[in-house]
Structures are given as structure tokens and as C-alpha cells.
Short mmCIF file of C-alpha atoms and ligand atoms in Angstrom, two decimals:
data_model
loop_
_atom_site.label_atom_id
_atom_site.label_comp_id
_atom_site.label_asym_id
_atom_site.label_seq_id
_atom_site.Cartn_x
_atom_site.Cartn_y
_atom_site.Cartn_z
CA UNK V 683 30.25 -10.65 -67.52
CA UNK V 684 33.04 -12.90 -66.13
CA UNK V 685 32.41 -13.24 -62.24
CA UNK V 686 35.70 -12.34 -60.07
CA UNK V 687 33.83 -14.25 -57.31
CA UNK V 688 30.85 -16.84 -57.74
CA UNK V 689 29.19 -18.99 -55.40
CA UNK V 690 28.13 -22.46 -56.60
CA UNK V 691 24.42 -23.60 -54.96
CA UNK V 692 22.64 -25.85 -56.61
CA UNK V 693 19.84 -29.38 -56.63
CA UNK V 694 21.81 -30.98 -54.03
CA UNK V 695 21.52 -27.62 -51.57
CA UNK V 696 17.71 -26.88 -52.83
CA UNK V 697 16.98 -30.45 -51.99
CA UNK V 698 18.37 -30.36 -48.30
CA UNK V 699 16.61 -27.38 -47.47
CA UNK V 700 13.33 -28.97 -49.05
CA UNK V 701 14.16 -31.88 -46.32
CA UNK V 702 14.75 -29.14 -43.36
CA UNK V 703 11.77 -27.63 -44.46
CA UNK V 704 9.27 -30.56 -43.34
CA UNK V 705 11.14 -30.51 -40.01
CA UNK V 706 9.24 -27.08 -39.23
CA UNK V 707 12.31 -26.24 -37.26
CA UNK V 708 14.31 -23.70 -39.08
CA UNK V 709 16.11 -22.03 -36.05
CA UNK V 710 19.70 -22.84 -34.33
CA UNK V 711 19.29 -27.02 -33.78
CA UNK V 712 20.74 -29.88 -34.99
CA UNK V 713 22.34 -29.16 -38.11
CA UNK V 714 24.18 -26.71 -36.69
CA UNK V 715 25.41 -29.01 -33.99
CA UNK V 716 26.17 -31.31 -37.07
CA UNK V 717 28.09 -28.59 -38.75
CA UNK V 718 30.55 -27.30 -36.29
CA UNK V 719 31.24 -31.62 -35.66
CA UNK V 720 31.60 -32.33 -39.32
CA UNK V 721 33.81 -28.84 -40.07
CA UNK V 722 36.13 -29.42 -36.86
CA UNK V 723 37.62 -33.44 -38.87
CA UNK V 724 38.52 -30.97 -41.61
CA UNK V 725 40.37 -28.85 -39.22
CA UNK V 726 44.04 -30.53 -38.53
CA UNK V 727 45.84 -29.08 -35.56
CA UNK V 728 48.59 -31.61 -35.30
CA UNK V 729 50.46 -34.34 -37.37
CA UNK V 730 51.38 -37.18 -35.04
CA UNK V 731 54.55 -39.11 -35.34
CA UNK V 732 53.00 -41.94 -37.40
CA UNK V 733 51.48 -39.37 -40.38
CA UNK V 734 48.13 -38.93 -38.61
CA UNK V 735 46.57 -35.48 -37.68
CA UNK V 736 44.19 -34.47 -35.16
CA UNK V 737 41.66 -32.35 -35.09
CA UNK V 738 40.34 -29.37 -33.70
CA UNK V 739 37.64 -30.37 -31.00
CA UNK V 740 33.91 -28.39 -31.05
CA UNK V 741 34.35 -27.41 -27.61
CA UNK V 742 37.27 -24.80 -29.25
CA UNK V 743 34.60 -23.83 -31.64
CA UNK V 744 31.54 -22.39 -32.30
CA UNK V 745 29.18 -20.45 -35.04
CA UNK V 746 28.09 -16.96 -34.96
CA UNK V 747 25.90 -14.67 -37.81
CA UNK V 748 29.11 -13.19 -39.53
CA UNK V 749 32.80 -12.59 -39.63
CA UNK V 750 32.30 -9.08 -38.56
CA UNK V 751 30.26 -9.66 -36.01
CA UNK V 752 33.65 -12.42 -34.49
CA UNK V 753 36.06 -9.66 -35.01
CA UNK V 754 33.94 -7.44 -32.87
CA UNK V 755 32.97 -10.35 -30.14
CA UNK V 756 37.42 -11.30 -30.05
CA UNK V 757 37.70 -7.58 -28.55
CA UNK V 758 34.82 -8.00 -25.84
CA UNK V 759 36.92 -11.59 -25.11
CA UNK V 760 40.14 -10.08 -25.25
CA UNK V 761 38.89 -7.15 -23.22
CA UNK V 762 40.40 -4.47 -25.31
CA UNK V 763 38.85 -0.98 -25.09
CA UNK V 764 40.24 3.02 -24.69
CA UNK V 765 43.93 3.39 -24.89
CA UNK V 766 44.35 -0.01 -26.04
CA UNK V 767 45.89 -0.63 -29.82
CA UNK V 768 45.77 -2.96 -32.26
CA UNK V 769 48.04 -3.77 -34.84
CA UNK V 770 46.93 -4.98 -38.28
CA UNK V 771 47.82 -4.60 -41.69
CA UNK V 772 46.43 -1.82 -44.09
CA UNK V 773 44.98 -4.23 -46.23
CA UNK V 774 42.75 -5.35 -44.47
CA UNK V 775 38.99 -6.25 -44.24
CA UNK V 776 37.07 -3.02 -43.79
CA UNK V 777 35.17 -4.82 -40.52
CA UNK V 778 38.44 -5.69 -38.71
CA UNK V 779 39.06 -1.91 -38.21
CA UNK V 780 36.06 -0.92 -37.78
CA UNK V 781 36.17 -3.95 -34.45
CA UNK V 782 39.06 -2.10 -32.94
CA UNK V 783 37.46 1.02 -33.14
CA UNK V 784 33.80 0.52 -32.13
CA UNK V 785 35.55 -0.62 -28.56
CA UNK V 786 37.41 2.45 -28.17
CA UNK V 787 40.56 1.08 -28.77
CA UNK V 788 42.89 2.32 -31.80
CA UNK V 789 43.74 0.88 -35.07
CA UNK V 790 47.53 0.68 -35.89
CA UNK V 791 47.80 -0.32 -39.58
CA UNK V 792 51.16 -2.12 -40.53
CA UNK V 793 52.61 -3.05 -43.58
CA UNK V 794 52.64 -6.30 -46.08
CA UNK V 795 55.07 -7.75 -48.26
CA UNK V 796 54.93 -7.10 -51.88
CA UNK V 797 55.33 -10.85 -53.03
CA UNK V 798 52.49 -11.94 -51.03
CA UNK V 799 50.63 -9.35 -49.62
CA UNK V 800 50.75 -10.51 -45.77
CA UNK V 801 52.11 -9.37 -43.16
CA UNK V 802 55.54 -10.50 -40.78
CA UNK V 803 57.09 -10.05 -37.63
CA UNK V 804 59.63 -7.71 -39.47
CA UNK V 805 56.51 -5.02 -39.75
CA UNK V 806 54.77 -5.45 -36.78
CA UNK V 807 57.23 -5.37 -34.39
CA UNK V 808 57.96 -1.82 -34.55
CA UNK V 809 54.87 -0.41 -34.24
CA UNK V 810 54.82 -2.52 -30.76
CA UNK V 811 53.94 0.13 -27.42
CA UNK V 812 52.84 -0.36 -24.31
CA UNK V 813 49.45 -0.16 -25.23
CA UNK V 814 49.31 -2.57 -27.67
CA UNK V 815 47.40 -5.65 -26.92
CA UNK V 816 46.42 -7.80 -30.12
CA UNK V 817 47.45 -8.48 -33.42
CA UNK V 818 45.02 -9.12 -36.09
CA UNK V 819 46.42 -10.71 -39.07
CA UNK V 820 45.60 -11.76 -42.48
CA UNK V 821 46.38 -14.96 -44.71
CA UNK V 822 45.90 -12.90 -47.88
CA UNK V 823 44.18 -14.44 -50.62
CA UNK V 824 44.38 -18.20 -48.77
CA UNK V 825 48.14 -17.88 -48.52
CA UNK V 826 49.26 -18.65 -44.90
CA UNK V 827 51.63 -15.67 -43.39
CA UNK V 828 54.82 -16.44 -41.72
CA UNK V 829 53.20 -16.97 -38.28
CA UNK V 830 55.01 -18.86 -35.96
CA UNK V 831 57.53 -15.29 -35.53
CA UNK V 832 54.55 -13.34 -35.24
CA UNK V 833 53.61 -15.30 -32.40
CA UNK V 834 56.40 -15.80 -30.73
CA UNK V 835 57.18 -11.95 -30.75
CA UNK V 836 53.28 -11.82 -29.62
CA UNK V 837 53.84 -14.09 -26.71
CA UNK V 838 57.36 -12.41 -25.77
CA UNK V 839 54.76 -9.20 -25.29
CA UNK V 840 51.96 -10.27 -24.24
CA UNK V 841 49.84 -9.77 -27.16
CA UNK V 842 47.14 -11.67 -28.35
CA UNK V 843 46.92 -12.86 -32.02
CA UNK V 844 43.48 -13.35 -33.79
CA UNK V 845 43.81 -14.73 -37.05
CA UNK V 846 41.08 -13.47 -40.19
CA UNK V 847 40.72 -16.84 -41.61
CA UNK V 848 37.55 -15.60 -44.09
CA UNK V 849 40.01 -16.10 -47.15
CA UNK V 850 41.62 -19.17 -46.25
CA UNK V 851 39.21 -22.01 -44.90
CA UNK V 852 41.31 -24.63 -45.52
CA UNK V 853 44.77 -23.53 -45.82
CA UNK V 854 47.26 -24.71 -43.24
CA UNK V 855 51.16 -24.08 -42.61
CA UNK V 856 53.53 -26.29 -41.61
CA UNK V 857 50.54 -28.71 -41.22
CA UNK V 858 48.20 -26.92 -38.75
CA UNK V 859 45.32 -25.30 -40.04
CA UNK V 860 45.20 -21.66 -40.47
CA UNK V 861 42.63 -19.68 -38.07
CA UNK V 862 44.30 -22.65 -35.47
CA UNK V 863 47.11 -21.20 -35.07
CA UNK V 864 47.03 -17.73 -33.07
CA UNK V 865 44.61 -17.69 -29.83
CA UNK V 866 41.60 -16.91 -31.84
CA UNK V 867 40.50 -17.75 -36.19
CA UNK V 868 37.63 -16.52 -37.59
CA UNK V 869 35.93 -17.69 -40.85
CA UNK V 870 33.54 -16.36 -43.03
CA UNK V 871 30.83 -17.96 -44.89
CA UNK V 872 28.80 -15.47 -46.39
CA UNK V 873 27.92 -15.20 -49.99
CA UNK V 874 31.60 -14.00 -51.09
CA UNK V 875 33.33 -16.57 -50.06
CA UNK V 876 34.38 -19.89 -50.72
CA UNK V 877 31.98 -22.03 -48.87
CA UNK V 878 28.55 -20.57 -48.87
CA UNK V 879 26.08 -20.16 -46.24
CA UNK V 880 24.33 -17.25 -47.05
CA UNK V 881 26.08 -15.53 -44.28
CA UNK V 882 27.37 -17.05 -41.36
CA UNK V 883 31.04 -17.80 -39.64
CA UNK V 884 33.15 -20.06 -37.37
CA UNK V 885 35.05 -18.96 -34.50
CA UNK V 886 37.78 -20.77 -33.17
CA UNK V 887 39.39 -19.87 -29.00
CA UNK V 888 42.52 -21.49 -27.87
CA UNK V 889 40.97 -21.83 -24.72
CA UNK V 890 37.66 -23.29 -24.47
CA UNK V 891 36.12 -20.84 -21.47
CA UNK V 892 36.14 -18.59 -24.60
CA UNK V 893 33.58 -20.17 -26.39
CA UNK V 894 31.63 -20.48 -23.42
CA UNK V 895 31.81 -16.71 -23.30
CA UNK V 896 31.07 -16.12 -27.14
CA UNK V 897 28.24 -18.76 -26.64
CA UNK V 898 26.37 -16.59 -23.89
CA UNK V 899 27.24 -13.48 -25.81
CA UNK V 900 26.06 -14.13 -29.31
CA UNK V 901 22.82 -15.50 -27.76
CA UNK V 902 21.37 -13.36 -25.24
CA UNK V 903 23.49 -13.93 -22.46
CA UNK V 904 21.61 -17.03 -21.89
CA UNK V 905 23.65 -19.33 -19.64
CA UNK V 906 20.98 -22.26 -19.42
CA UNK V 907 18.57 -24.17 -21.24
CA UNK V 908 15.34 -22.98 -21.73
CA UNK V 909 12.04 -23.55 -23.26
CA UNK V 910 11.83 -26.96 -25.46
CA UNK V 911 16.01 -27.72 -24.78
CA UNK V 912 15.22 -27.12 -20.59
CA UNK V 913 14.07 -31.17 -20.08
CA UNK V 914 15.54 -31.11 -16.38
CA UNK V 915 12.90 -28.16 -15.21
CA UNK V 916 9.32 -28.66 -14.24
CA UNK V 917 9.07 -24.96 -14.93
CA UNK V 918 11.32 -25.29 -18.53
CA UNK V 919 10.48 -21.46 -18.91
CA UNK V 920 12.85 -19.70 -16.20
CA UNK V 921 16.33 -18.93 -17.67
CA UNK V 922 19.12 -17.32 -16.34
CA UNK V 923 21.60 -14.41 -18.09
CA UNK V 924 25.18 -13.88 -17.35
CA UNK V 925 25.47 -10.32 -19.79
CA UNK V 926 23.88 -8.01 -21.50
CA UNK V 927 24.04 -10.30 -24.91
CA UNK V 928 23.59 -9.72 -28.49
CA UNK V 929 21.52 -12.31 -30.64
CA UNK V 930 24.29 -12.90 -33.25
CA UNK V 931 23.40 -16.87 -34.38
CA UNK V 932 22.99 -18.82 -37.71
CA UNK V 933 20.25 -21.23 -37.78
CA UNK V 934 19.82 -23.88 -39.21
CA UNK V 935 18.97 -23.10 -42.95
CA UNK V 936 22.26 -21.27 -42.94
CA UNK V 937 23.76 -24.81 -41.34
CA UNK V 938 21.84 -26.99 -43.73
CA UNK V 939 23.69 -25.31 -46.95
CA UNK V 940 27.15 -25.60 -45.40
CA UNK V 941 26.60 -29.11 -44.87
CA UNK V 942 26.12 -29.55 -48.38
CA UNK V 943 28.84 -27.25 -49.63
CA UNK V 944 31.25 -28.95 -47.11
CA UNK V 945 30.92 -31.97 -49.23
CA UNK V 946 31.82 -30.20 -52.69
CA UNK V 947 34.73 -27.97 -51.00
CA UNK V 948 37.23 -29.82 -51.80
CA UNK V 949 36.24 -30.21 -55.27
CA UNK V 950 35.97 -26.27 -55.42
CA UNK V 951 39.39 -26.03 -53.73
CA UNK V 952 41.04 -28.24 -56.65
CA UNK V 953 39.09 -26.08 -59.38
CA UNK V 954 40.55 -23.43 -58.04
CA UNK V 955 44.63 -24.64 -58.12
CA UNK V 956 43.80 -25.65 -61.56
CA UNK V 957 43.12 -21.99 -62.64
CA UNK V 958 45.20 -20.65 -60.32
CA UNK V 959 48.34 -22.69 -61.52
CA UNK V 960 47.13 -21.82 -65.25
CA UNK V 961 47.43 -18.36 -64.51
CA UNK V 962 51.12 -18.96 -63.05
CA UNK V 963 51.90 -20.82 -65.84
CA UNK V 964 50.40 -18.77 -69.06
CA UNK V 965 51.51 -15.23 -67.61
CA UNK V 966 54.75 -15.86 -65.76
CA UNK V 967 56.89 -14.29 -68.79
CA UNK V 968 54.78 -11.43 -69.47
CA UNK V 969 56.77 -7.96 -69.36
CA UNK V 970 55.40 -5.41 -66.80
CA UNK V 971 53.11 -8.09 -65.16
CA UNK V 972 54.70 -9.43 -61.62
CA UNK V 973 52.94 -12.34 -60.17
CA UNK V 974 52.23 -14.02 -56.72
CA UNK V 975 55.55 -15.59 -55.05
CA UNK V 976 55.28 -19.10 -55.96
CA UNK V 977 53.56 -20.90 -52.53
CA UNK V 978 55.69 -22.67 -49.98
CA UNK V 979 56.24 -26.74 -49.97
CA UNK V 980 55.04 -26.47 -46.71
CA UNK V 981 52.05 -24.30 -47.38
CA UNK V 982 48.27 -25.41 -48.17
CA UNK V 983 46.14 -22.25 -50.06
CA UNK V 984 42.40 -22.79 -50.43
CA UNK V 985 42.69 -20.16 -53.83
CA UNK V 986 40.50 -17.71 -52.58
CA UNK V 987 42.26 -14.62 -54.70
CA UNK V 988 44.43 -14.39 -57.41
CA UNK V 989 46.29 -10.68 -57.82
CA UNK V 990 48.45 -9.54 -60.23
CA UNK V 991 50.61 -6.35 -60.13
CA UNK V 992 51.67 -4.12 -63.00
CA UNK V 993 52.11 -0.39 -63.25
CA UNK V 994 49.71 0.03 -65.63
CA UNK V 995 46.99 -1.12 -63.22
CA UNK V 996 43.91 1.77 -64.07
CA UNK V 997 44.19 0.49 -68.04
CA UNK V 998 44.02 -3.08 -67.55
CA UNK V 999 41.55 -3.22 -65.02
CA UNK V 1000 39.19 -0.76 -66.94
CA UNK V 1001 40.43 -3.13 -70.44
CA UNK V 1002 39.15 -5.87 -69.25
CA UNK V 1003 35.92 -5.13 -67.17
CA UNK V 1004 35.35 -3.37 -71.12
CA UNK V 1005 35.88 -6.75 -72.13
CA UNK V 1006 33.37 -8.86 -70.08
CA UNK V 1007 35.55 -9.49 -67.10
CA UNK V 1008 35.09 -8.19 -64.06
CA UNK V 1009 38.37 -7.24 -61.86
CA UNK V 1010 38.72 -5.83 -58.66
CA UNK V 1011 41.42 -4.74 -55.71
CA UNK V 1012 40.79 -6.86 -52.16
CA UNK V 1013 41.24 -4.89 -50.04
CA UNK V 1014 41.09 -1.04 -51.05
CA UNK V 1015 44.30 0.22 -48.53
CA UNK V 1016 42.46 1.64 -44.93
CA UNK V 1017 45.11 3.78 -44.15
CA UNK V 1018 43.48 5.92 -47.54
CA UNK V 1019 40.55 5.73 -46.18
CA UNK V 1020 39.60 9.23 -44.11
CA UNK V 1021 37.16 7.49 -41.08
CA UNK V 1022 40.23 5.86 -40.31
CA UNK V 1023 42.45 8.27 -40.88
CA UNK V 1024 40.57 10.86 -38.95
CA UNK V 1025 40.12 8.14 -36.00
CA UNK V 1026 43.61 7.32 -35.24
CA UNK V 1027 45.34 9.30 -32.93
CA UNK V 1028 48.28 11.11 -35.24
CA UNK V 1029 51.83 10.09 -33.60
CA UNK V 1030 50.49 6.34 -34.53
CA UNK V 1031 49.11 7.12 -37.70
CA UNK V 1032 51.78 4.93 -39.50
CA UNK V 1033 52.39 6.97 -43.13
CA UNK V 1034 54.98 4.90 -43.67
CA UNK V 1035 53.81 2.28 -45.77
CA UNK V 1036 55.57 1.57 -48.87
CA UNK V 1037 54.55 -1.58 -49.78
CA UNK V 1038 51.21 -1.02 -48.95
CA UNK V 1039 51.06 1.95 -51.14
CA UNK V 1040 52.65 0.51 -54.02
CA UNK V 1041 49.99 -2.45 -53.99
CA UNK V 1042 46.98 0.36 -53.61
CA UNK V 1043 48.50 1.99 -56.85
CA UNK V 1044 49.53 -1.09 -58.55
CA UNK V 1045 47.87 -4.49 -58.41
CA UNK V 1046 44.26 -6.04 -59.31
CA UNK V 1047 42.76 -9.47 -58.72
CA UNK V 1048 41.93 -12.05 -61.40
CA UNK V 1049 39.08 -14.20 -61.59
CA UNK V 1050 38.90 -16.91 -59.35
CA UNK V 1051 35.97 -19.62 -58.59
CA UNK V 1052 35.65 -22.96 -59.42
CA UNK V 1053 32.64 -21.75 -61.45
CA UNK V 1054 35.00 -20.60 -64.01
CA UNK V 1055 34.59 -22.51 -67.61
CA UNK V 1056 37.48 -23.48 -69.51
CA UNK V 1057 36.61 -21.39 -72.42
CA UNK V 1058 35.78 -18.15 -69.25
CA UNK V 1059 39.32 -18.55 -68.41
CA UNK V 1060 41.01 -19.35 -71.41
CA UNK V 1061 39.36 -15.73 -72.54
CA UNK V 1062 40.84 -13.76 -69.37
CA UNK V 1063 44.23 -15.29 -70.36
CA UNK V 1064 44.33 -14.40 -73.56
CA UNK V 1065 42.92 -10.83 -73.54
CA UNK V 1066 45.83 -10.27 -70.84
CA UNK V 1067 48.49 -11.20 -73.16
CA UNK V 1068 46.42 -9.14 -75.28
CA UNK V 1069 46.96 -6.39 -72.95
CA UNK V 1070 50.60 -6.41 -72.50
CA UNK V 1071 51.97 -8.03 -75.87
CA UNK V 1072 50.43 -5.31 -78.12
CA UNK V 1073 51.16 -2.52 -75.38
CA UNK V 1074 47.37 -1.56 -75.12
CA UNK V 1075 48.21 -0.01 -72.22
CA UNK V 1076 50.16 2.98 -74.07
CA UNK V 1077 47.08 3.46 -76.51
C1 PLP Q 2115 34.49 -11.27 -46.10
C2 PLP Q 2115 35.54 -10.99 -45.13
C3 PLP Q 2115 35.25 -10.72 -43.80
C4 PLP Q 2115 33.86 -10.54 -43.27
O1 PLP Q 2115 33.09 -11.65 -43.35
P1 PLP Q 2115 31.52 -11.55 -43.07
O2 PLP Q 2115 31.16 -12.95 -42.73
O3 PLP Q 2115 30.90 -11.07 -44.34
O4 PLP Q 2115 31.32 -10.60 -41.95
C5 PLP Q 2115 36.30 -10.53 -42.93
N1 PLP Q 2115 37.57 -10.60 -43.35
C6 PLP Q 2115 37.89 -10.85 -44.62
C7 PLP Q 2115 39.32 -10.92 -45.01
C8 PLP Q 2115 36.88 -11.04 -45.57
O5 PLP Q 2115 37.22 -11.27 -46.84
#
């Protein structure tokens, strides 16, 4: 079977954990430290006047066990709970909703465009009340959205923007890196995605009290050194807690492979416009298949999906997982799903979502990782002109 998604570990990782090993320290330490340094150069938040960029800083960043777990942990910061709402788009990462509603606050799901699957100020605006007091957003796929409206509209009503940054690492717009951008970015590296840790996640605050915060709260509420780290105390085993904490770390085996797969990203990253610009190029003139909106000049993707659309969706994705290829939809609408449905109070249960609806009925993602073989992709192509050029899809 054709992989839609594929991690690539190998000698090089195997041999660094070998090294970490012999340390005997396999917990939160130095490679972690080493991590969030080395990640935060890659991170560009500005382009000064002579060509040069800056970079985020660690003090605006810091690691936690999952994605999920910094959706949850930007409520808690944000200090959303009952009555609150929180505007994000239907397609959406099951976890983000689930965030908004584990605090008591409400989901209210807005719509994409059909081009590119994100979201814009144009949709969110009018689902805008009172109540409403973050926006989470989406750079579908690695695509960056339109942001700077959606902030600007944000700031204009004092709503905070958190940015789901788990399918674009290393994509930036207009030459700031996305999950920079809005007050708070989370990225995921778990198994799935595009730099692989196992599991594990960045979180990026605008302001750096936040991290402080997130720091305490993903590790016990701890607020000082203590045991080995505590070299100031004669009695190194007293601590201090500021909150009721959760443990919600990675450590340092999870630190020690995205070390090593920060060094090949950018090699996956070029793999991955190779196939994706193969697939723009071999099925642009294919009747009833409509492709992704070319990307912006001014746009960076890190290739994390590739969808298609075509009204005959149910045939071609069931023709080619047949075939040896596995497809798939990211991310199965939540408005269709009942929890949500049943957990949204009903004058903001938006039902209005055309676009949404039309990309739940109609589109499917390709194949896309950089462990993809020539011949692998070369096969996917070809059985989709297959697909449409002898009309399979009326047999
Ligand atoms: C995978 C994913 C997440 C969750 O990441 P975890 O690290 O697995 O919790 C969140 N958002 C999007 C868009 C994702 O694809």
C-alpha cells in the first residue's frame, strides 16, 4: 500500500538515541533546551531592511507532550470558559474543538474557501458576538491563510488569535513564519506529521509571561528548581507550586529525534514541492478534477497535504485505495459530527456552510511524503488519469 502520510526515521536517529542512551538521563534536559534554541533560527519573524531576518527568541517558546494538549493549555492562558465562544473553521482538527469545549466555552464553526480550504476575515466576522473571545485558525495543508485581516478584525474586537501550526512548520507569509503571527502557534510533532518526534509540540506566546505560565502548568505547577537543577539550596528538595499543574512534557528521547529530523527537514520539505508541483503539473487539465489554487509569490508551504476535489469523490477514493493507494479526507467536517452538534448551543449552530459542505462531499487528499518513490508516484498519477480519462467513475 502507498502511504498518504509516512514518517522517515532512520541510522542517523537510531544512532543519537544510542548516544542519549549512555547519558542515563532520558527525561526533560539538555536536548530539549537544545531543541527549542536550534528550532527558534528556523523561525523568521522579521526581514530587516538589508535582506536579513530575525528570529523568534526561546523565551516566546516552549515544548509541551502534544498539540492537543497546547490547544487546551491556550484556553487556560487566554482564560476562556462558560459563555465564552470560539470561532474556528469546520474543518478543523478534531482536538481544537474538543479545547473549546472541555473549558466550558462554545465552539462556533465557520466556513473555508473552496480554492484553499482556509479560512478569512470575510467568514469569521459574522459570526462575531459579544461573547466571542478567540479565533482559532488553520493554515490548511501548509498553506498560510490570509491573516493579517483576520487579525486586524481580531484586534478591532478584542479577540485573541491562536494559530494551529501542526500542518505548516515551516511555512511563512509575507515573510514571517506561520504559528508567529497571531498571539499564540502551536505545532505538532507527533508521528503524522512532518517532523517526527514520536509525539511532542512547540508552543509559541506573543508575550513571554505566557510561557512562564505554560511552563508552570505543563509541569506541575513547579515555579522553582528542585532536586538535581536546585544548586542554590542547601536543602535542593523544597519546591514551591504556583497551580494545580498537569505533567504535560517531552523529554528528551522525544528531543533527541527532532534534533536529528531538524537537520533532514528541509530536504523533506523540497521532496515534498517536487511531488506536489508534479501533481499540479500532470493533473491540471483533467475534466471533473479541480485542484489547489496555485500558492501565493509571497507564500512559503511546507507540503504537508495535497487535496483534490471532484464530484465523483466516493469512486475514486475507493478506486484507488483498490489499487494500492491509500487516500483520505483531513479533516472529516465537525459541524457533521453529532458531539458537536449536540454541544453547541442551537441559535450559534452555524448550518450555513456551503463551502464546507461541498468539500465534506467532494474532495480527497493525495499522497504526500518525501518517502514517496518516483515509480510510487508516477503510479498514483497515472491510475488518476486512469480514473477520469476512461470515465471509471460511471462504471
Ligand atoms: C495532528 C494535528 C493536531 C494535533 O497534534 P498532536 O500533537 O497529535 O496533538 C492538531 N491540529 C492539526 C491541524 C493536526 O493535523
Amino acid at each position: 500500500m502507498i502511504n498518504i502520510f509516512q514518517p522517515s526515521l532512520g541510522e542517523e536517529e537510531i544512532k543519537a538515541l544510542r548516544k542519549l542512551f549512555k547519558t542515563n538521563w532520558l527525561g526533560r534536559g539538555p536536548i530539549e533546551k537544545k531543541f527549542v534554541d536550534t528550532i527558534s533560527k528556523k523561525l523568521k519573524i522579521s526581514s530587516s531592511s538589508e535582506g536579513g531576518y530575525s528570529f523568534v527568541q526561546s523565551k516566546n517558546l516552549t515544548t509541551l507532550n502534544c498539540c492537543t494538549e497546547g490547544l487546551f493549555q491556550s484556553m487556560s492562558l487566554i482564560g476562556i470558559g462558560p459563555g465564552d465562544e470560539v470561532i474556528l473553521p469546520s474543518l478543523s482538527f478534531v482536538g481544537a474543538a474538543n479545547a473549546v469545549i472541555d473549558c466550558g466555552a462554545t465552539p462556533v464553526f465557520c466556513d473555508v474557501e473552496v480554492d484553499t480550504f482556509n479560512t478569512t476575515a470575510k467568514h469569521i466576522e459574522p459570526l462575531i458576538t459579544r461573547n466571542t473571545k478567540a479565533v482559532i485558525l488553520l493554515h490548511y495543508g501548509g498553506v498560510p491563510c490570509d491573516i493579517y485581516p483576520i487579525i486586524e478584525l481580531c484586534k478591532k474586537h478584542n479577540i485573541k488569535v491562536i494559530e494551529d501550526n501542526a500542518n505548516s512548520p515551516f511555512s511563512s507569509h509575507k515573510g514571517r513564519s506561520t504559528g508567529t503571527i497571531g498571539d499564540y502557534g502551536i505545532w505538532s510533532f507527533d508521528s503524522m506529521k512532518m517532523l517526527v518526534m514520536g509525539d511532542g509540540a512547540l508552543f509559541y506566546a506573543k508575550n513571554e509571561d505566557d510561557i512562564d505560565k505554560l511552563k508552570s502548568l505543563s509541569y506541575l505547577g513547579m515555579t522553582s528548581k528542585s532536586g538535581f537543577d536546585n544548586v542554590s539550596s542547601e536543602t535542593w528538595w523544597e519546591f514551591e507550586v504556583n497551580c494545580a499543574g498537569r505533567r504535560s512534557i517531552i523529554n528528551d528521547i522525544n528531543a533527541t529525534l527532532g534534533m536529528v529530523q531538524l537537520e533532514k527537514i528541509d530536504g523533506f520539505i523540497s521532496r515534498r514541492k517536487l511531488i506536489h508541483d508534479l501533481y499540479c503539473e500532470e493533473l491540471s487539465d483533467i475534466e471533473n478534477l479541480y485542484l489547489p489554487k496555485p500558492i501565493n509569490s509571497y507564500d512559503v508551504s511546507s507540503y504537508y497535504l495535497f487535496h483534490v476535489r471532484t464530484p465523483y469523490r466516493n469512486k475514486f477514493a475507493k478506486y484507488l485505495r483498490d489499487n494500492g493507494i491509500y487516500v483520505t479526507l483531513k479533516y472529516h467536517p465537525l459541524h457533521k459530527v453529532s458531539f458537536y452538534k449536540n454541544n453547541t448551543i442551537d441559535k450559534l449552530w452555524n448550518k450555513n456552510l456551503p463551502n464546507t459542505d461541498l468539500i465534506g462531499d467532494t474532495a480527497i487528499c493525495l499522497p504526500l511524503h518525501q518517502g514517496l518513490t518516483d515509480d510510487e508516484i508516477n503510479k498514483t498519477i497515472k491510475l488518476i488519469k486512469t480514473f477520469f480519462n476512461e470515465r471509471i467513475f460511471q462504471k
